[in-house]
mmCIF file of C-alpha atoms and ligand atoms in Angstrom:
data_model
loop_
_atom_site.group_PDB
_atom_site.id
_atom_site.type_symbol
_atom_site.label_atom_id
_atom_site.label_comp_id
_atom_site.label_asym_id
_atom_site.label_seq_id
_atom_site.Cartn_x
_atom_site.Cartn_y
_atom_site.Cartn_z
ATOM 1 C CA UNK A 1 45.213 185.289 75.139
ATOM 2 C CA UNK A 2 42.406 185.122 77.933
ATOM 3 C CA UNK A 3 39.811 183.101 77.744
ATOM 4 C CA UNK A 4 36.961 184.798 76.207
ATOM 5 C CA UNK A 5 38.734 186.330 73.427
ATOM 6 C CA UNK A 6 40.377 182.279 72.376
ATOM 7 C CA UNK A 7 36.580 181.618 72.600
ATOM 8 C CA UNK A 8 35.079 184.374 70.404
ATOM 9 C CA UNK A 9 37.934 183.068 67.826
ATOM 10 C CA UNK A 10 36.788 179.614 67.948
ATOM 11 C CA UNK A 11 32.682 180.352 67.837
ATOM 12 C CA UNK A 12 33.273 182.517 64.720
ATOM 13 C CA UNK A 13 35.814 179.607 63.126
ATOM 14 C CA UNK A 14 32.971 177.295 63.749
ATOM 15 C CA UNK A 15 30.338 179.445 62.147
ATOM 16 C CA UNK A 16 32.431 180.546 59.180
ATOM 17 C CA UNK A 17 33.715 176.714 58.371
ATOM 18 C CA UNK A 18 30.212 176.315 58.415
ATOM 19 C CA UNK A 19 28.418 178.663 56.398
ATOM 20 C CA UNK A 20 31.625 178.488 54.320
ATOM 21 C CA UNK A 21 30.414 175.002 53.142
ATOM 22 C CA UNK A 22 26.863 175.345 52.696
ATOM 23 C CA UNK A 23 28.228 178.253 50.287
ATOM 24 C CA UNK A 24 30.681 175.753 48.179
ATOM 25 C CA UNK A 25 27.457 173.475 48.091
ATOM 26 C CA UNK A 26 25.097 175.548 46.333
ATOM 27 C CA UNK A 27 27.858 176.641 43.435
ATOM 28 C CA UNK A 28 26.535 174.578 40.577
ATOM 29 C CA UNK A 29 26.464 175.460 36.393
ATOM 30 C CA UNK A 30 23.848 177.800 36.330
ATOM 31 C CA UNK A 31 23.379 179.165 39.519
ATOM 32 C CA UNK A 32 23.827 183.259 40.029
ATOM 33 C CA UNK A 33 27.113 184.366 41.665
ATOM 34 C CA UNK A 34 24.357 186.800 44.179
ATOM 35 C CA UNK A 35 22.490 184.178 45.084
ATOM 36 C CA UNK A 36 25.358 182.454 46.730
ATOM 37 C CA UNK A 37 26.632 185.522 47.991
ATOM 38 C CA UNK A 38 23.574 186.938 49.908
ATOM 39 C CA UNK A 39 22.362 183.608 51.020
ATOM 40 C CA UNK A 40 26.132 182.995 53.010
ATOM 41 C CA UNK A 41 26.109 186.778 54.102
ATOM 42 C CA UNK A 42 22.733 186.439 55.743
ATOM 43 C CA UNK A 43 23.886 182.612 57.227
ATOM 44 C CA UNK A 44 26.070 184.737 59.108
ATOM 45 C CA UNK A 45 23.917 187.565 60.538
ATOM 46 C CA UNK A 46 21.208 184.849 61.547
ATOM 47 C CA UNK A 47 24.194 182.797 63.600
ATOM 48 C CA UNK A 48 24.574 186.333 65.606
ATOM 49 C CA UNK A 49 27.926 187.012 64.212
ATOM 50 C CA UNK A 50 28.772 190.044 61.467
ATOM 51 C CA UNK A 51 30.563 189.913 58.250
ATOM 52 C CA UNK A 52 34.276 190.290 58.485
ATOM 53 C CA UNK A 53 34.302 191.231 54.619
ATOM 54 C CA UNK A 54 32.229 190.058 51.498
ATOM 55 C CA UNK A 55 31.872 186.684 50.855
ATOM 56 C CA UNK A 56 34.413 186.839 47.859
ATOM 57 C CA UNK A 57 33.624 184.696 45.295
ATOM 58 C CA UNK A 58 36.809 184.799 42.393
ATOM 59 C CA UNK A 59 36.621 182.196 39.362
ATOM 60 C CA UNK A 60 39.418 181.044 36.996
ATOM 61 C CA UNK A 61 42.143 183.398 36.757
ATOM 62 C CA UNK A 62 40.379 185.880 39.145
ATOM 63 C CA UNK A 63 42.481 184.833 42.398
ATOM 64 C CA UNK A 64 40.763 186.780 45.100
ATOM 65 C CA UNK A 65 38.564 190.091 45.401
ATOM 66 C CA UNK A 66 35.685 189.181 43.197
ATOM 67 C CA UNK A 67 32.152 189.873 45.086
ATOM 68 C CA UNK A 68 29.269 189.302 43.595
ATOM 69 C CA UNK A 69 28.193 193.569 42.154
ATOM 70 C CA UNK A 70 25.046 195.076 42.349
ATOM 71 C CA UNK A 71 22.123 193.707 40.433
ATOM 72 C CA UNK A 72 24.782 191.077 39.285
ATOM 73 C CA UNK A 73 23.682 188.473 36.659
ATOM 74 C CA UNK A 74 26.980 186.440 35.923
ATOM 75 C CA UNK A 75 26.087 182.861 36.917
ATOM 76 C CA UNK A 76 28.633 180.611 37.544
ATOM 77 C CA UNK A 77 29.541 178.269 34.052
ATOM 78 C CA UNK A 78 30.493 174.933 33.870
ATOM 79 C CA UNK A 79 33.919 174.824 33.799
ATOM 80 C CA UNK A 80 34.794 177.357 36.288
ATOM 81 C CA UNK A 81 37.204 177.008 39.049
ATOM 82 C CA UNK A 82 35.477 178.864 42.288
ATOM 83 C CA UNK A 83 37.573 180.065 45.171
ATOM 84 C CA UNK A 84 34.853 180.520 48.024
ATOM 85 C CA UNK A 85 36.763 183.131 50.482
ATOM 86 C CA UNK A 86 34.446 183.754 54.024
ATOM 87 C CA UNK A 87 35.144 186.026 56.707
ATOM 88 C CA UNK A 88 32.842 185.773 60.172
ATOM 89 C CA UNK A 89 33.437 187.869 63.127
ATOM 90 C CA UNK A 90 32.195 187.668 66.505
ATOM 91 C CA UNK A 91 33.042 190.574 69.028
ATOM 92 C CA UNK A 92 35.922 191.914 66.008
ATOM 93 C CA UNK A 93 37.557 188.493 66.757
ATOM 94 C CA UNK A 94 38.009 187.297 62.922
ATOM 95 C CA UNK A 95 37.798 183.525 61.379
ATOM 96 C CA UNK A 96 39.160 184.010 57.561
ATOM 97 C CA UNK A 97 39.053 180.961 55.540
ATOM 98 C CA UNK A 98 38.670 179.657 51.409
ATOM 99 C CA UNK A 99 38.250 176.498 49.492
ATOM 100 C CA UNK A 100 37.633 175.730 46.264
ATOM 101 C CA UNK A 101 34.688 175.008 44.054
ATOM 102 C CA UNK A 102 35.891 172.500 40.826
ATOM 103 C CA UNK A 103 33.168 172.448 37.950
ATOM 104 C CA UNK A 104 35.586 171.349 35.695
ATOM 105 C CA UNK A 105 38.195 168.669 35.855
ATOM 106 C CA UNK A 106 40.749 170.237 37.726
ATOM 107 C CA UNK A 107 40.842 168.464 40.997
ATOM 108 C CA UNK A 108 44.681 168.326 41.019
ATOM 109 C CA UNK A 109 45.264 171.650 41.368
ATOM 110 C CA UNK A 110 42.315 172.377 43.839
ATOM 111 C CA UNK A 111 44.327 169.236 45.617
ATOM 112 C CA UNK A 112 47.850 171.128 45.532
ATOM 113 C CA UNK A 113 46.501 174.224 47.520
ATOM 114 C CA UNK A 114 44.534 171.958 50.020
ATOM 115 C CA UNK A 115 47.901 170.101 50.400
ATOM 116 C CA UNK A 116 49.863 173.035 50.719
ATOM 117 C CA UNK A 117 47.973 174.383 53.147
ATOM 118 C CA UNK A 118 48.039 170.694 55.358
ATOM 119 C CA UNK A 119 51.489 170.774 55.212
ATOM 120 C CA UNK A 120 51.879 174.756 56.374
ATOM 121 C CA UNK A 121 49.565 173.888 59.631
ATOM 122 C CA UNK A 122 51.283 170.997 60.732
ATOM 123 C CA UNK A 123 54.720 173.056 60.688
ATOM 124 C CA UNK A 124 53.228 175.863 63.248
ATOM 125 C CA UNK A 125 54.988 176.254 66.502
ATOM 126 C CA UNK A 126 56.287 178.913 68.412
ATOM 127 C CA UNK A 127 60.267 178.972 66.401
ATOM 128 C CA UNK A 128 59.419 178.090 63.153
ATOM 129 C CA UNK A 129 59.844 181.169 60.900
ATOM 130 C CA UNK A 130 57.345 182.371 58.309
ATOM 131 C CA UNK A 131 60.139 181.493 55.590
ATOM 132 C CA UNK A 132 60.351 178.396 56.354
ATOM 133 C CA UNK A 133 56.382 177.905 56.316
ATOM 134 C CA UNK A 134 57.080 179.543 52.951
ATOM 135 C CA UNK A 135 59.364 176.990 51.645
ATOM 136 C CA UNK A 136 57.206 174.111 52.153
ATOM 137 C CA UNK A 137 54.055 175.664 50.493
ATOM 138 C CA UNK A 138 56.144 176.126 47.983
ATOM 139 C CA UNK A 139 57.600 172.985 47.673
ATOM 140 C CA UNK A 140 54.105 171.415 48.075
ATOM 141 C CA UNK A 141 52.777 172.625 44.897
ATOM 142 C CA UNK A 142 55.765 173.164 42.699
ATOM 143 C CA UNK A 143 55.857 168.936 43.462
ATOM 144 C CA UNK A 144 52.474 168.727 42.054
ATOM 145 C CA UNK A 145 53.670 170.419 38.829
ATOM 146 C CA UNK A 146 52.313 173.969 39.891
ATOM 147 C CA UNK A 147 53.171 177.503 41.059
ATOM 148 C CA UNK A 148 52.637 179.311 43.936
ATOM 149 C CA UNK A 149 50.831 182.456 44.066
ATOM 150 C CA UNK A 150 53.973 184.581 45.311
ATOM 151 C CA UNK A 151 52.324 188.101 45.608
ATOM 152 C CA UNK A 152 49.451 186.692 47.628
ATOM 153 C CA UNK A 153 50.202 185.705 51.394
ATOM 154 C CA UNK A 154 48.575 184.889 54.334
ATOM 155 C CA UNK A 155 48.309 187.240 56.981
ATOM 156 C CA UNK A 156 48.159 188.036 61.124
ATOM 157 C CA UNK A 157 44.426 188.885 62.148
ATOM 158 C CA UNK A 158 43.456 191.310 64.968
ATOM 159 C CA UNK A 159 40.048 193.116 67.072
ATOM 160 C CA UNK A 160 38.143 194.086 63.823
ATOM 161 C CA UNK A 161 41.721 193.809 61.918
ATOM 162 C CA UNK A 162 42.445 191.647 58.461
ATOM 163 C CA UNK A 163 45.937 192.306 58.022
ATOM 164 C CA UNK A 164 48.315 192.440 60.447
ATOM 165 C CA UNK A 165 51.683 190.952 61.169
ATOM 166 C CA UNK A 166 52.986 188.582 60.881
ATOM 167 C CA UNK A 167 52.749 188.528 56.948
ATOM 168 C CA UNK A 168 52.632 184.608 55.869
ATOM 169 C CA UNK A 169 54.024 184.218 52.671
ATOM 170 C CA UNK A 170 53.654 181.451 50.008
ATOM 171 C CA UNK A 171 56.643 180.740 48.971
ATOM 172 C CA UNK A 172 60.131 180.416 50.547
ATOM 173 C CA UNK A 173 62.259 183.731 51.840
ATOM 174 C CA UNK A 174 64.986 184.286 53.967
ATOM 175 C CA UNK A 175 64.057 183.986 57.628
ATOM 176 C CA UNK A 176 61.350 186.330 58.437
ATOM 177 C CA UNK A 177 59.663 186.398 61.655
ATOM 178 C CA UNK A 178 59.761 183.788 63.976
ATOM 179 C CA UNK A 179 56.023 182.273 65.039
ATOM 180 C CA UNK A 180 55.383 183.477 68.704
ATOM 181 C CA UNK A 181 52.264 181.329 70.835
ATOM 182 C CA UNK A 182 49.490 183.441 70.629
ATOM 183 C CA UNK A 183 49.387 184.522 67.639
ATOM 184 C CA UNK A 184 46.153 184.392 65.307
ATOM 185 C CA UNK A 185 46.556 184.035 61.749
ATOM 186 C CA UNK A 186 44.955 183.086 58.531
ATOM 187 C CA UNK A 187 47.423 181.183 55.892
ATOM 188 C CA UNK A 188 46.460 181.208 52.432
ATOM 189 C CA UNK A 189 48.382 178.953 49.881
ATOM 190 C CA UNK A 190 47.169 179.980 46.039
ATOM 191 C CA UNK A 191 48.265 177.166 43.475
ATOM 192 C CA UNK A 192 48.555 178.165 39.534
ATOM 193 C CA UNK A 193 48.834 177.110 35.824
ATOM 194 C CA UNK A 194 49.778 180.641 35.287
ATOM 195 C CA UNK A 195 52.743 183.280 36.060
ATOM 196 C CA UNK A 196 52.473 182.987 39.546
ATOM 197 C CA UNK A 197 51.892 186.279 39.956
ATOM 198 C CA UNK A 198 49.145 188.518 40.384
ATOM 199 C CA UNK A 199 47.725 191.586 38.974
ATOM 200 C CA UNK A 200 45.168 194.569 39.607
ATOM 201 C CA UNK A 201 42.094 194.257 37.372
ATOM 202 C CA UNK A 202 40.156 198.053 36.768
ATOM 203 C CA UNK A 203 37.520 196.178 38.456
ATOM 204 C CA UNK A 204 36.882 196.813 42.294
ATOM 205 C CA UNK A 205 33.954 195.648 44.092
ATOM 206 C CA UNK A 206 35.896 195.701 47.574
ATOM 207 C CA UNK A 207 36.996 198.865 49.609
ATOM 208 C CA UNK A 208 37.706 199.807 53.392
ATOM 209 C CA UNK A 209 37.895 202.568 55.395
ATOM 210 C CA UNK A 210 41.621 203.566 56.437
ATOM 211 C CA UNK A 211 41.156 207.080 57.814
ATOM 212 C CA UNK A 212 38.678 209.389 59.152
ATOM 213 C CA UNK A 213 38.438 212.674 57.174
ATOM 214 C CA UNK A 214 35.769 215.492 56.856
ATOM 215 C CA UNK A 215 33.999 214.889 53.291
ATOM 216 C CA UNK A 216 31.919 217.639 51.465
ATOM 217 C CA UNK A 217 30.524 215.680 48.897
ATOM 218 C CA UNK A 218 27.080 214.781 49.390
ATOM 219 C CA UNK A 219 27.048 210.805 48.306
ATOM 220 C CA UNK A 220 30.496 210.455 49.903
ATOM 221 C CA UNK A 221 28.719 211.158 53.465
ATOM 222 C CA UNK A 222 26.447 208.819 52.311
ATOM 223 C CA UNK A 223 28.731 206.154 51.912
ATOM 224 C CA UNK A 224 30.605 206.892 54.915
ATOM 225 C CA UNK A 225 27.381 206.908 56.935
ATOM 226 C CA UNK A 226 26.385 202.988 55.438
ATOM 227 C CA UNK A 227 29.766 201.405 56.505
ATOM 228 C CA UNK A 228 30.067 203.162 60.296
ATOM 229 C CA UNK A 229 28.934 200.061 61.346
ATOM 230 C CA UNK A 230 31.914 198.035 59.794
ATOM 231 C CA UNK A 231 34.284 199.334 62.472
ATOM 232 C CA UNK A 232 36.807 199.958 59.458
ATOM 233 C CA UNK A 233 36.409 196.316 58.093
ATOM 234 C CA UNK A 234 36.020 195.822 54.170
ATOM 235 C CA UNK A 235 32.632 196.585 52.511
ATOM 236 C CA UNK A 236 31.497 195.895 48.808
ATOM 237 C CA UNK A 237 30.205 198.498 46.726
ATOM 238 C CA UNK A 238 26.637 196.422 46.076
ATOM 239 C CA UNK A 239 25.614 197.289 49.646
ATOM 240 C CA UNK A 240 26.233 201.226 49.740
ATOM 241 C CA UNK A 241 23.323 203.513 48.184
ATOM 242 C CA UNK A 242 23.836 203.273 44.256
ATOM 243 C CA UNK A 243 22.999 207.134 43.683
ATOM 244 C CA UNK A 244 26.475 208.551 43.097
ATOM 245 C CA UNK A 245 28.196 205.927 44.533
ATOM 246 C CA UNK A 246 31.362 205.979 42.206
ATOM 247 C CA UNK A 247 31.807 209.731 42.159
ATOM 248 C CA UNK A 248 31.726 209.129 46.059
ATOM 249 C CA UNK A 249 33.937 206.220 45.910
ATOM 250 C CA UNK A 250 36.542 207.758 43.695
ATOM 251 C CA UNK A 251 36.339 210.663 45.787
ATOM 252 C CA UNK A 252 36.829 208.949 49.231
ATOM 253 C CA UNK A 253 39.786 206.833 47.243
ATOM 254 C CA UNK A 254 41.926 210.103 46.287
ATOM 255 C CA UNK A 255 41.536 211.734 49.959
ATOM 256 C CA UNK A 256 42.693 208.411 51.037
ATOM 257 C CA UNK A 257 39.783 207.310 52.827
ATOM 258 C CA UNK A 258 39.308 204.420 51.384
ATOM 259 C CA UNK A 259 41.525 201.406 50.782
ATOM 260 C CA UNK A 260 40.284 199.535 47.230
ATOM 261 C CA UNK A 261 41.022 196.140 46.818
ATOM 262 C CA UNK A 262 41.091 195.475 42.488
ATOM 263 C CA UNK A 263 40.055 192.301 41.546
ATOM 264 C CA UNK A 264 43.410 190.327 41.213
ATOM 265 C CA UNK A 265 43.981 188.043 38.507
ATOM 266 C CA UNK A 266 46.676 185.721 37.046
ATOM 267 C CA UNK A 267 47.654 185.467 33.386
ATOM 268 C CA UNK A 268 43.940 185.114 31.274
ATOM 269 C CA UNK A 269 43.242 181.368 30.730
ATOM 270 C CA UNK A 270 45.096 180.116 33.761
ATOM 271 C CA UNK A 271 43.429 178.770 36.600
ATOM 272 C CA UNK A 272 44.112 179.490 40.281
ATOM 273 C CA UNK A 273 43.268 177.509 43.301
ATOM 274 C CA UNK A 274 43.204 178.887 46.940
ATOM 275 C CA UNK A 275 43.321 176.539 50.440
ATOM 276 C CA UNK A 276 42.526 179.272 53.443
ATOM 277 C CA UNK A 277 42.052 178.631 57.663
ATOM 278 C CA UNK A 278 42.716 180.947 60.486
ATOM 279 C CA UNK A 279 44.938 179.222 63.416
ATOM 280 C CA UNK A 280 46.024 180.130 67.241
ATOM 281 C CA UNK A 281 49.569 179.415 68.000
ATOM 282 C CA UNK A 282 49.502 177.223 71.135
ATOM 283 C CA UNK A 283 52.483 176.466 73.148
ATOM 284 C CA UNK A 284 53.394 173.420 70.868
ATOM 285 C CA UNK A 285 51.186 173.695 67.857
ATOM 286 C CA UNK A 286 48.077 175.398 66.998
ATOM 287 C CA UNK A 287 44.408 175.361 67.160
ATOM 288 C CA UNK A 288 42.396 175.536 63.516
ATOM 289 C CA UNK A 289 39.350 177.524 64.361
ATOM 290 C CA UNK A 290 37.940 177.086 60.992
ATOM 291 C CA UNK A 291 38.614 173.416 60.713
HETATM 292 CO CO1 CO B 1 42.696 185.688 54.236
#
């Protein structure tokens, strides 16, 4: 990796850590879900840097994928368990990284993520495979008397690119990939009272554009003419033009235009906790950009 692009990855992990905790700060009983949302969003275009996806902001069961909607009223309650999930770019180069928000009294399980995710850093090195960074999330929070989220993982970042290789995942599998220096990824360990696995909700505030394709439909140019400037990065659906916009959505989804991300959820009444930073691979370790 040459020099410039290490240090576009580091300025946007220093912006996004951040913004990312001026955001947890303002989530109190009370306050709206959009006001913490816009206020983070615009952090980031005032720092010079652009919006690698929403600011997702997913309570409770909700693990990930929950934005705030348009005209959105839900304020946050006082029990709620908030996973804060930012994503700054500068020059495509991506910083991707989560904590959570307790209003309740379930610092144990925001603590079994945060460990998880301590204990899956200090293991990088070129050699070590991604099972084996698998196993010891894992083992982290199934210690602590949780489980892991198994169908969520971390993932490789890329120029303007969320998910690439290599896939991180969260709990233990044979082998996988071996960790090579250079690489840039974000790991994500999700701790839960629940199944342990994730679901689609009908719900999706979050899309991206996978393919370019003629469209005929009027609103569906529309849409596809607000998010050229996203260079194919995820938008939410509260900041395209509202006229139309899930005919043209639905639309753009069945000619495969779109990539939706559902709201995913555990089990109802669990509660899920998320621990996220975005990491070089150095020659003998790794560098935290959003630490
Ligand atoms: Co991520």
């Amino acid at each position: 990796m040459n020099d410039d692009i290490f240090t576009h990855y580091t300025h946007a992990g220093v912006i996004a850590n951040k913004i990312l905790h001026q955001a947890a700060g303002m989530v109190r009983e009370g306050v709206l879900i959009a006001e913490v949302v816009e206020t983070a969003e615009n952090a980031i275009i005032e720092e010079g840097a652009g919006i690698a996806f929403p600011l997702n902001i997913s309570r409770n069961e909700a693990a990930a994928h929950d934005t705030a909607r348009y005209e959105d009223d839900r304020t946050f309650a006082a029990s709620d368990l908030v996973k804060v999930d930012l994503g700054v770019h500068v020059e495509g180069y991506i910083a991707d990284t989560a904590l959570t928000v307790d209003l309740g009294k379930n610092d144990l399980l925001v603590e079994a993520s945060r460990a998880a995710l301590d204990r899956a850093i200090a293991m990088v090195r070129p050699g070590v495979t991604v099972g084996e960074i698998g196993a010891s999330i894992q083992e982290e929070i199934e210690s602590r008397g949780y489980r892991p989220v198994a169908n969520l993982t971390g993932h490789g970042l890329g120029r303007f690119l969320l998910h690439e290789k290599p896939t991180i995942p969260n709990i233990g599998i044979q082998g996988g990939p071996a960790i090579e220096e250079g690489m840039v990824f974000a790991i994500e360990p999700f701790a839960t009272t629940g199944s342990g696995y994730v679901s689609e909700s009908p719900r999706v505030e979050i899309f991206q554009q996978t393919s370019m394709k003629p469209v005929r439909l009027r609103a569906a140019k529309k849409v596809l003419n607000a998010i050229r400037s996203n260079n194919g990065l995820p938008f939410a659906k509260r900041m395209l033009p509202q006229n139309k916009v899930d005919l043209a959505l639905s639309t753009l989804r069945r000619q495969q235009i779109l990539h939706a991300y559902p709201v995913l959820h555990d089990v109802p009444g669990s509660l899920v906790s998320q621990a996220e930073h975005t990491l070089i691979v150095t020659e003998d370790g790794c560098v935290v950009t959003t630490a």
